[in-house]
Amino acid sequence: MVIIGILGFIFYKESDSGNLKAKSNISEIKKIDKELSEEESEEIKDNDYYPIENIYDILHRMSNTKIIAEDNQIWGKIEMTPDSISSIKNLIEKVDYEDKEYMLEVLTRWENNDFSKAVEEHNYFWKKLGGTIGKATGLKE
């Protein structure tokens, strides 16, 4: 009975923070990346192909792993792995997003383990998502 309660609490905390949705979005992006790489067309997709808000959410949560936020208010984290960075970068390259070049620059830095601009990058995605709590103020050591 205790185990069920603990698992329920973990599920509640994950769903409450949006982590389950974000993890689902990463899985979806990996699937889309695979489909796009199997396509023979090099056609750039319209910006409504995959919701930009989901991209911002993932990039925001990835940057959360590198920053210190005001009042320690961090809303969800996604681990930056070479695989997840590559998948989201491949998707962005194939979709005509307004700020595509900036997002690709950020992901290229992250691929190279350069997090020197993580505060600026976090706050960019945070603002795009309408952030009001948890503005980045510094880098984690």
Coordinates of C-alpha atoms in Angstrom, one line a residue, residues 1 11 22 35 42 63 71 73 77-78 83 91 98 100 106 108 115-119 127 136-138 141:
M1 CA 0.0 0.0 0.0
F11 CA 3.2 10.5 -10.8
A22 CA 7.7 17.2 -21.9
E35 CA 10.2 9.6 -40.1
E42 CA 14.4 17.7 -48.5
S63 CA 18.3 24.8 -20.1
D71 CA 13.9 32.0 -5.7
Q73 CA 11.8 28.3 -8.9
K77 CA 14.0 19.6 -16.3
I78 CA 14.9 17.4 -19.2
D83 CA 20.5 11.9 -28.6
L91 CA 13.4 18.5 -36.5
E98 CA 10.6 32.1 -37.2
K100 CA 15.0 28.7 -36.4
V106 CA 21.8 27.2 -29.2
T108 CA 25.1 23.6 -31.7
F115 CA 26.7 26.4 -21.8
S116 CA 28.2 29.8 -21.3
K117 CA 25.1 31.5 -22.6
A118 CA 22.6 29.2 -20.9
V119 CA 21.2 32.1 -18.8
K127 CA 9.8 34.5 -22.2
A136 CA 17.5 32.6 -14.8
T137 CA 20.0 34.7 -12.8
G138 CA 23.1 32.6 -13.1
E141 CA 28.8 25.5 -11.2

